[in-house]
XYZ file of C-alpha atoms in Angstrom:
129
model
C 5.957 22.375 -20.086
C 4.461 23.382 -16.730
C 7.561 24.544 -14.811
C 6.479 22.643 -11.673
C 8.431 19.882 -10.015
C 7.391 16.373 -10.930
C 7.893 13.103 -9.109
C 10.734 12.234 -11.470
C 12.564 15.498 -10.717
C 15.474 14.778 -8.319
C 15.180 18.300 -6.859
C 11.529 17.828 -5.852
C 11.038 18.084 -2.085
C 8.570 16.197 0.024
C 5.796 18.226 1.612
C 6.413 19.250 5.222
C 3.729 16.950 6.610
C 5.327 13.945 4.871
C 8.743 14.814 6.276
C 7.256 15.199 9.763
C 5.486 11.866 9.441
C 8.645 10.101 8.289
C 10.673 11.677 11.110
C 8.103 10.582 13.669
C 8.067 7.064 12.257
C 11.867 6.868 12.358
C 12.065 7.833 16.035
C 9.075 5.667 16.886
C 10.694 2.650 15.224
C 13.946 3.175 17.128
C 12.072 3.620 20.410
C 9.923 0.548 19.761
C 12.836 -1.640 18.656
C 14.915 -0.860 21.713
C 12.082 -1.306 24.176
C 10.492 -4.462 22.862
C 13.187 -6.137 20.823
C 16.415 -7.945 21.456
C 18.077 -5.175 23.534
C 15.373 -5.531 26.194
C 15.866 -9.299 26.372
C 19.644 -8.950 26.572
C 19.377 -6.319 29.305
C 16.988 -8.480 31.311
C 19.342 -11.438 30.971
C 22.313 -9.247 31.985
C 20.419 -8.073 35.062
C 19.811 -11.687 36.076
C 16.192 -12.194 35.024
C 14.973 -15.765 34.765
C 13.535 -17.186 31.571
C 10.057 -16.864 33.059
C 10.550 -13.154 33.742
C 11.915 -12.599 30.243
C 8.862 -14.363 28.838
C 6.589 -12.152 30.923
C 8.407 -9.024 29.708
C 8.009 -10.111 26.100
C 4.324 -10.941 26.586
C 3.469 -7.491 27.969
C 3.264 -5.934 24.519
C 0.578 -8.130 22.967
C -1.287 -8.358 26.271
C -1.682 -4.599 26.639
C -2.572 -3.976 23.003
C -6.167 -4.494 24.130
C -5.946 -1.068 25.809
C -6.220 0.506 22.368
C -9.968 -0.075 22.441
C -10.771 2.212 25.412
C -8.102 4.670 24.243
C -10.073 5.253 21.054
C -12.634 7.349 22.941
C -9.819 9.236 24.637
C -8.328 10.036 21.239
C -11.557 11.677 20.144
C -11.676 13.830 23.276
C -7.992 14.822 23.391
C -7.296 14.877 19.692
C -5.265 12.331 17.787
C -2.085 14.339 17.454
C -2.020 15.377 21.108
C -2.647 11.822 22.344
C -0.045 10.330 20.012
C 2.639 12.839 20.986
C 1.831 12.522 24.699
C 2.103 8.738 24.502
C 5.330 8.889 22.554
C 6.832 11.364 25.012
C 5.747 9.266 28.010
C 7.233 6.094 26.547
C 10.517 7.831 25.808
C 10.771 9.193 29.359
C 10.037 5.744 30.747
C 12.856 4.266 28.663
C 15.251 6.808 30.170
C 14.518 5.216 33.566
C 15.981 1.935 32.293
C 19.268 3.519 31.157
C 21.047 3.475 34.542
C 20.104 -0.134 35.335
C 23.147 -1.792 33.678
C 25.458 0.511 35.610
C 23.808 -0.481 38.887
C 24.351 -4.214 38.344
C 26.474 -5.562 41.183
C 25.715 -2.568 43.412
C 22.003 -3.282 43.837
C 20.596 -6.799 44.170
C 19.581 -8.374 40.893
C 15.916 -9.000 41.851
C 15.487 -5.289 42.589
C 16.889 -4.296 39.184
C 14.692 -6.839 37.404
C 11.652 -5.575 39.343
C 12.424 -1.969 38.370
C 12.793 -3.027 34.753
C 9.482 -4.901 34.936
C 7.635 -1.908 36.406
C 9.075 0.469 33.814
C 8.234 -1.907 30.961
C 4.746 -2.369 32.385
C 4.280 1.412 32.303
C 5.759 1.566 28.808
C 3.359 -1.036 27.451
C 0.333 0.435 29.209
C 1.087 3.868 27.751
C 1.729 2.289 24.360
C -1.595 0.480 24.442
């Protein structure tokens, strides 16, 4: 036949751009799940956040999705890839600021830890939007 690899061939490799896209999506999903899912709620509860504060933390994500509208013009000026990678990098760095918070529980007052978590999550959701 044609000697090329077909979709049914088990040795066929994905193109590089598809592998890069899948790798990005994997890390983005992990980042997103940790920051906005159950681990964030459990950490807030562990730090002593009230139910109201947990509700506010959860509501940040849909509230700041509206920021995608003005960011559309920024994407055209900066370039889509550059803006996406800069946002992803910023969000990841912001999540690193939350990592020491559980270890500081009991050493720093609980309201301070919850406030730090709120500020970091506010920054995370603004940069995500």
